[in-house]
Amino acid sequence: MLENSNCTAEFRTRRIYGNNDFSLIKDEPQDAIVSRLTKLLIYLSDNDKNGNWSYYLENGAPKWSEIAVSGQSQGGGMAAFIAQEHLVARVVGFSGGWDYSEGKKIATWYSNKSVTPDNLWYGTYHAKEPNAKVIKETYDALGIPENQIYKFNLPVPEGKKGHSNGVRNTGYTTQWIELLGKGN
């Protein structure tokens, strides 16, 4: 794997779109994030008429410009990968994404030009999580403005890990609203 500097991008392409050959995982195209999201939006559009879910579809595909993407850990990297390729309403990484390329360097795809502008990017991490430094480096590589990176530091409950604290600790409710928006 280390010989292929595009390995992590190929992995994420397979998990998100399901349309490339990547022998290291056996995901089927229907298991991909975009396929599952599209099917969910179609289902909700058909079964929850008051939800106006069809608004988030355009020609049978996600209407990315109206969708906020976010994820925690690996999901944060998935959200970032999507936001680089599609103009999304906003993108939030919760302690997310720290793929490496050769020589323990941040994967090259993080530095790719993004279709989603910088003002719509946000990232969080906990000061005490083991990969805090690497996550911050990843956010820097993505070009997330410094004032849109949230370094969380509330105490981590005993037996819990700082890595998931940003999505579990309700002490961050105010920040969640800032990050994800208030909705309509």
PDB file of C-alpha atoms in Angstrom:
ATOM      1  CA  MET A   1       0.000   0.000   0.000  1.00  0.00           C
ATOM      2  CA  LEU A   2       2.724   2.490   0.825  1.00  0.00           C
ATOM      3  CA  GLU A   3       3.991   2.247  -2.756  1.00  0.00           C
ATOM      4  CA  ASN A   4       0.720   3.747  -3.997  1.00  0.00           C
ATOM      5  CA  SER A   5       0.560   7.403  -2.971  1.00  0.00           C
ATOM      6  CA  ASN A   6      -3.070   7.518  -4.147  1.00  0.00           C
ATOM      7  CA  CYS A   7      -4.133   4.547  -2.029  1.00  0.00           C
ATOM      8  CA  THR A   8      -6.149   6.554   0.491  1.00  0.00           C
ATOM      9  CA  ALA A   9      -7.890   8.553  -2.248  1.00  0.00           C
ATOM     10  CA  GLU A  10      -8.748   5.314  -4.056  1.00  0.00           C
ATOM     11  CA  PHE A  11     -10.078   3.856  -0.790  1.00  0.00           C
ATOM     12  CA  ARG A  12     -12.277   6.902  -0.176  1.00  0.00           C
ATOM     13  CA  THR A  13     -13.474   6.916  -3.797  1.00  0.00           C
ATOM     14  CA  ARG A  14     -14.582   3.303  -3.408  1.00  0.00           C
ATOM     15  CA  ARG A  15     -16.352   3.966  -0.094  1.00  0.00           C
ATOM     16  CA  ILE A  16     -18.034   7.171  -1.287  1.00  0.00           C
ATOM     17  CA  TYR A  17     -18.882   6.456  -4.933  1.00  0.00           C
ATOM     18  CA  GLY A  18     -18.314   2.716  -5.374  1.00  0.00           C
ATOM     19  CA  ASN A  19     -17.232   3.259  -8.964  1.00  0.00           C
ATOM     20  CA  ASN A  20     -13.557   2.310  -8.948  1.00  0.00           C
ATOM     21  CA  ASP A  21     -11.604  -0.909  -8.615  1.00  0.00           C
ATOM     22  CA  PHE A  22      -9.973  -1.195  -5.209  1.00  0.00           C
ATOM     23  CA  SER A  23      -9.066  -4.730  -4.244  1.00  0.00           C
ATOM     24  CA  LEU A  24      -8.319  -4.021  -0.570  1.00  0.00           C
ATOM     25  CA  ILE A  25     -11.999  -3.713   0.362  1.00  0.00           C
ATOM     26  CA  LYS A  26     -14.920  -5.730  -0.912  1.00  0.00           C
ATOM     27  CA  ASP A  27     -17.562  -2.994  -0.851  1.00  0.00           C
ATOM     28  CA  GLU A  28     -20.215  -3.255  -3.529  1.00  0.00           C
ATOM     29  CA  PRO A  29     -21.330  -0.121  -5.426  1.00  0.00           C
ATOM     30  CA  GLN A  30     -24.709  -0.155  -3.655  1.00  0.00           C
ATOM     31  CA  ASP A  31     -22.866   0.067  -0.302  1.00  0.00           C
ATOM     32  CA  ALA A  32     -21.247   3.389  -1.214  1.00  0.00           C
ATOM     33  CA  ILE A  33     -22.164   6.553   0.680  1.00  0.00           C
ATOM     34  CA  VAL A  34     -23.646   8.366  -2.332  1.00  0.00           C
ATOM     35  CA  SER A  35     -25.747   5.359  -3.326  1.00  0.00           C
ATOM     36  CA  ARG A  36     -27.106   4.959   0.193  1.00  0.00           C
ATOM     37  CA  LEU A  37     -27.743   8.694   0.635  1.00  0.00           C
ATOM     38  CA  THR A  38     -29.559   8.869  -2.709  1.00  0.00           C
ATOM     39  CA  LYS A  39     -31.762   5.894  -1.841  1.00  0.00           C
ATOM     40  CA  LEU A  40     -32.520   7.405   1.570  1.00  0.00           C
ATOM     41  CA  LEU A  41     -33.515  10.758   0.077  1.00  0.00           C
ATOM     42  CA  ILE A  42     -35.738   9.052  -2.513  1.00  0.00           C
ATOM     43  CA  TYR A  43     -37.366   6.938   0.207  1.00  0.00           C
ATOM     44  CA  LEU A  44     -37.969   9.964   2.435  1.00  0.00           C
ATOM     45  CA  SER A  45     -39.284  11.970  -0.509  1.00  0.00           C
ATOM     46  CA  ASP A  46     -41.786   9.203  -1.284  1.00  0.00           C
ATOM     47  CA  ASN A  47     -42.797   8.470   2.315  1.00  0.00           C
ATOM     48  CA  ASP A  48     -42.578  11.798   4.168  1.00  0.00           C
ATOM     49  CA  LYS A  49     -44.393  14.277   1.958  1.00  0.00           C
ATOM     50  CA  ASN A  50     -44.259  17.010   4.618  1.00  0.00           C
ATOM     51  CA  GLY A  51     -40.470  16.761   4.893  1.00  0.00           C
ATOM     52  CA  ASN A  52     -39.816  18.283   1.460  1.00  0.00           C
ATOM     53  CA  TRP A  53     -36.987  15.762   0.968  1.00  0.00           C
ATOM     54  CA  SER A  54     -37.171  16.019  -2.821  1.00  0.00           C
ATOM     55  CA  TYR A  55     -35.602  19.464  -2.397  1.00  0.00           C
ATOM     56  CA  TYR A  56     -32.305  17.667  -1.676  1.00  0.00           C
ATOM     57  CA  LEU A  57     -32.415  15.730  -4.949  1.00  0.00           C
ATOM     58  CA  GLU A  58     -31.543  16.973  -8.409  1.00  0.00           C
ATOM     59  CA  ASN A  59     -31.968  14.671 -11.391  1.00  0.00           C
ATOM     60  CA  GLY A  60     -32.061  11.661  -9.062  1.00  0.00           C
ATOM     61  CA  ALA A  61     -28.805  12.551  -7.293  1.00  0.00           C
ATOM     62  CA  PRO A  62     -27.950  14.472  -4.118  1.00  0.00           C
ATOM     63  CA  LYS A  63     -28.280  18.242  -4.545  1.00  0.00           C
ATOM     64  CA  TRP A  64     -24.948  18.832  -2.835  1.00  0.00           C
ATOM     65  CA  SER A  65     -25.226  22.615  -2.698  1.00  0.00           C
ATOM     66  CA  GLU A  66     -28.110  22.223  -0.230  1.00  0.00           C
ATOM     67  CA  ILE A  67     -26.543  19.472   1.884  1.00  0.00           C
ATOM     68  CA  ALA A  68     -24.182  19.882   4.832  1.00  0.00           C
ATOM     69  CA  VAL A  69     -21.784  16.955   5.066  1.00  0.00           C
ATOM     70  CA  SER A  70     -20.085  15.970   8.285  1.00  0.00           C
ATOM     71  CA  GLY A  71     -18.602  12.973   9.952  1.00  0.00           C
ATOM     72  CA  GLN A  72     -16.618  11.811  12.924  1.00  0.00           C
ATOM     73  CA  SER A  73     -13.202  10.193  12.570  1.00  0.00           C
ATOM     74  CA  GLN A  74     -13.126   8.294   9.250  1.00  0.00           C
ATOM     75  CA  GLY A  75     -16.468   9.919   8.432  1.00  0.00           C
ATOM     76  CA  GLY A  76     -14.866  13.347   8.736  1.00  0.00           C
ATOM     77  CA  GLY A  77     -12.432  12.352   6.020  1.00  0.00           C
ATOM     78  CA  MET A  78     -15.314  11.110   3.877  1.00  0.00           C
ATOM     79  CA  ALA A  79     -17.082  14.455   4.306  1.00  0.00           C
ATOM     80  CA  ALA A  80     -13.890  16.310   3.346  1.00  0.00           C
ATOM     81  CA  PHE A  81     -13.391  14.150   0.254  1.00  0.00           C
ATOM     82  CA  ILE A  82     -16.982  14.810  -0.867  1.00  0.00           C
ATOM     83  CA  ALA A  83     -16.634  18.557  -0.230  1.00  0.00           C
ATOM     84  CA  GLN A  84     -13.487  18.745  -2.340  1.00  0.00           C
ATOM     85  CA  GLU A  85     -15.370  17.310  -5.318  1.00  0.00           C
ATOM     86  CA  HIS A  86     -18.840  18.839  -4.821  1.00  0.00           C
ATOM     87  CA  LEU A  87     -19.965  22.291  -3.744  1.00  0.00           C
ATOM     88  CA  VAL A  88     -21.709  21.509  -0.448  1.00  0.00           C
ATOM     89  CA  ALA A  89     -23.678  23.795   1.885  1.00  0.00           C
ATOM     90  CA  ARG A  90     -20.942  23.283   4.503  1.00  0.00           C
ATOM     91  CA  VAL A  91     -18.566  20.583   5.679  1.00  0.00           C
ATOM     92  CA  VAL A  92     -17.668  19.680   9.248  1.00  0.00           C
ATOM     93  CA  GLY A  93     -15.003  17.209  10.293  1.00  0.00           C
ATOM     94  CA  PHE A  94     -15.334  16.007  13.871  1.00  0.00           C
ATOM     95  CA  SER A  95     -11.835  14.728  14.729  1.00  0.00           C
ATOM     96  CA  GLY A  96     -11.833  13.471  11.237  1.00  0.00           C
ATOM     97  CA  GLY A  97      -9.466  12.442   8.587  1.00  0.00           C
ATOM     98  CA  TRP A  98      -5.768  11.857   8.960  1.00  0.00           C
ATOM     99  CA  ASP A  99      -4.844   9.623   6.083  1.00  0.00           C
ATOM    100  CA  TYR A 100      -1.162   9.104   5.450  1.00  0.00           C
ATOM    101  CA  SER A 101       0.759   8.681   2.236  1.00  0.00           C
ATOM    102  CA  GLU A 102       4.330   7.510   1.982  1.00  0.00           C
ATOM    103  CA  GLY A 103       6.727   8.328   4.803  1.00  0.00           C
ATOM    104  CA  LYS A 104       4.095   9.214   7.404  1.00  0.00           C
ATOM    105  CA  LYS A 105       3.108  12.340   5.499  1.00  0.00           C
ATOM    106  CA  ILE A 106      -0.446  13.629   5.302  1.00  0.00           C
ATOM    107  CA  ALA A 107      -2.062  12.069   2.222  1.00  0.00           C
ATOM    108  CA  THR A 108      -1.711  14.200  -0.873  1.00  0.00           C
ATOM    109  CA  TRP A 109      -5.452  14.343  -1.573  1.00  0.00           C
ATOM    110  CA  TYR A 110      -5.941  16.677   1.420  1.00  0.00           C
ATOM    111  CA  SER A 111      -4.092  19.404  -0.491  1.00  0.00           C
ATOM    112  CA  ASN A 112      -6.231  19.080  -3.628  1.00  0.00           C
ATOM    113  CA  LYS A 113      -8.165  22.163  -4.684  1.00  0.00           C
ATOM    114  CA  SER A 114     -11.652  22.136  -3.226  1.00  0.00           C
ATOM    115  CA  VAL A 115     -14.855  22.976  -5.071  1.00  0.00           C
ATOM    116  CA  THR A 116     -16.348  24.002  -1.708  1.00  0.00           C
ATOM    117  CA  PRO A 117     -14.915  27.390  -0.657  1.00  0.00           C
ATOM    118  CA  ASP A 118     -12.906  27.777   2.557  1.00  0.00           C
ATOM    119  CA  ASN A 119     -15.608  29.770   4.342  1.00  0.00           C
ATOM    120  CA  LEU A 120     -17.829  26.649   4.370  1.00  0.00           C
ATOM    121  CA  TRP A 121     -15.224  24.357   5.973  1.00  0.00           C
ATOM    122  CA  TYR A 122     -15.059  23.569   9.705  1.00  0.00           C
ATOM    123  CA  GLY A 123     -13.031  21.125  11.759  1.00  0.00           C
ATOM    124  CA  THR A 124     -12.974  20.020  15.378  1.00  0.00           C
ATOM    125  CA  TYR A 125     -10.719  17.915  17.539  1.00  0.00           C
ATOM    126  CA  HIS A 126     -10.133  17.429  21.238  1.00  0.00           C
ATOM    127  CA  ALA A 127      -6.896  18.764  22.725  1.00  0.00           C
ATOM    128  CA  LYS A 128      -6.306  15.472  24.554  1.00  0.00           C
ATOM    129  CA  GLU A 129      -6.940  13.006  21.763  1.00  0.00           C
ATOM    130  CA  PRO A 130      -3.877  11.025  20.701  1.00  0.00           C
ATOM    131  CA  ASN A 131      -3.942  12.244  17.076  1.00  0.00           C
ATOM    132  CA  ALA A 132      -4.712  15.907  17.834  1.00  0.00           C
ATOM    133  CA  LYS A 133      -1.520  17.187  16.188  1.00  0.00           C
ATOM    134  CA  VAL A 134      -2.047  15.152  13.017  1.00  0.00           C
ATOM    135  CA  ILE A 135      -5.725  16.124  12.768  1.00  0.00           C
ATOM    136  CA  LYS A 136      -4.753  19.802  13.028  1.00  0.00           C
ATOM    137  CA  GLU A 137      -2.124  19.292  10.294  1.00  0.00           C
ATOM    138  CA  THR A 138      -4.794  17.700   8.123  1.00  0.00           C
ATOM    139  CA  TYR A 139      -7.145  20.647   8.642  1.00  0.00           C
ATOM    140  CA  ASP A 140      -4.294  22.971   7.691  1.00  0.00           C
ATOM    141  CA  ALA A 141      -3.651  20.932   4.518  1.00  0.00           C
ATOM    142  CA  LEU A 142      -7.355  21.217   3.659  1.00  0.00           C
ATOM    143  CA  GLY A 143      -7.070  24.985   3.992  1.00  0.00           C
ATOM    144  CA  ILE A 144      -9.636  25.339   6.768  1.00  0.00           C
ATOM    145  CA  PRO A 145      -9.375  28.878   8.152  1.00  0.00           C
ATOM    146  CA  GLU A 146      -7.890  28.980  11.647  1.00  0.00           C
ATOM    147  CA  ASN A 147     -11.013  30.601  13.134  1.00  0.00           C
ATOM    148  CA  GLN A 148     -13.122  27.704  11.815  1.00  0.00           C
ATOM    149  CA  ILE A 149     -11.077  25.035  13.588  1.00  0.00           C
ATOM    150  CA  TYR A 150     -12.455  24.237  17.026  1.00  0.00           C
ATOM    151  CA  LYS A 151      -9.980  22.834  19.533  1.00  0.00           C
ATOM    152  CA  PHE A 152     -12.285  21.306  22.144  1.00  0.00           C
ATOM    153  CA  ASN A 153     -10.992  20.999  25.690  1.00  0.00           C
ATOM    154  CA  LEU A 154     -13.835  20.116  28.058  1.00  0.00           C
ATOM    155  CA  PRO A 155     -12.909  17.340  30.499  1.00  0.00           C
ATOM    156  CA  VAL A 156     -13.228  13.853  29.048  1.00  0.00           C
ATOM    157  CA  PRO A 157     -15.422  11.619  31.231  1.00  0.00           C
ATOM    158  CA  GLU A 158     -13.620   8.772  32.937  1.00  0.00           C
ATOM    159  CA  GLY A 159     -13.405   5.720  30.714  1.00  0.00           C
ATOM    160  CA  LYS A 160     -14.088   7.742  27.543  1.00  0.00           C
ATOM    161  CA  LYS A 161     -11.649   8.885  24.888  1.00  0.00           C
ATOM    162  CA  GLY A 162     -11.045  12.432  23.711  1.00  0.00           C
ATOM    163  CA  HIS A 163     -11.407  11.319  20.097  1.00  0.00           C
ATOM    164  CA  SER A 164     -15.185  10.912  20.320  1.00  0.00           C
ATOM    165  CA  ASN A 165     -15.769  13.631  22.923  1.00  0.00           C
ATOM    166  CA  GLY A 166     -16.615  16.276  20.329  1.00  0.00           C
ATOM    167  CA  VAL A 167     -19.721  14.400  19.181  1.00  0.00           C
ATOM    168  CA  ARG A 168     -20.711  12.898  22.539  1.00  0.00           C
ATOM    169  CA  ASN A 169     -20.291  15.685  25.065  1.00  0.00           C
ATOM    170  CA  THR A 170     -23.423  17.858  25.213  1.00  0.00           C
ATOM    171  CA  GLY A 171     -21.250  20.596  26.680  1.00  0.00           C
ATOM    172  CA  TYR A 172     -20.484  21.414  23.045  1.00  0.00           C
ATOM    173  CA  THR A 173     -24.125  22.062  22.064  1.00  0.00           C
ATOM    174  CA  THR A 174     -23.451  25.741  21.339  1.00  0.00           C
ATOM    175  CA  GLN A 175     -20.534  24.810  19.091  1.00  0.00           C
ATOM    176  CA  TRP A 176     -22.608  22.132  17.319  1.00  0.00           C
ATOM    177  CA  ILE A 177     -25.214  24.760  16.431  1.00  0.00           C
ATOM    178  CA  GLU A 178     -22.478  27.092  15.150  1.00  0.00           C
ATOM    179  CA  LEU A 179     -20.906  24.281  13.132  1.00  0.00           C
ATOM    180  CA  LEU A 180     -24.016  22.670  11.688  1.00  0.00           C
ATOM    181  CA  GLY A 181     -26.283  25.708  11.523  1.00  0.00           C
ATOM    182  CA  LYS A 182     -29.748  26.281  12.902  1.00  0.00           C
ATOM    183  CA  GLY A 183     -31.629  24.846   9.927  1.00  0.00           C
ATOM    184  CA  ASN A 184     -34.548  26.575   8.282  1.00  0.00           C
TER     185      ASN A 184
END
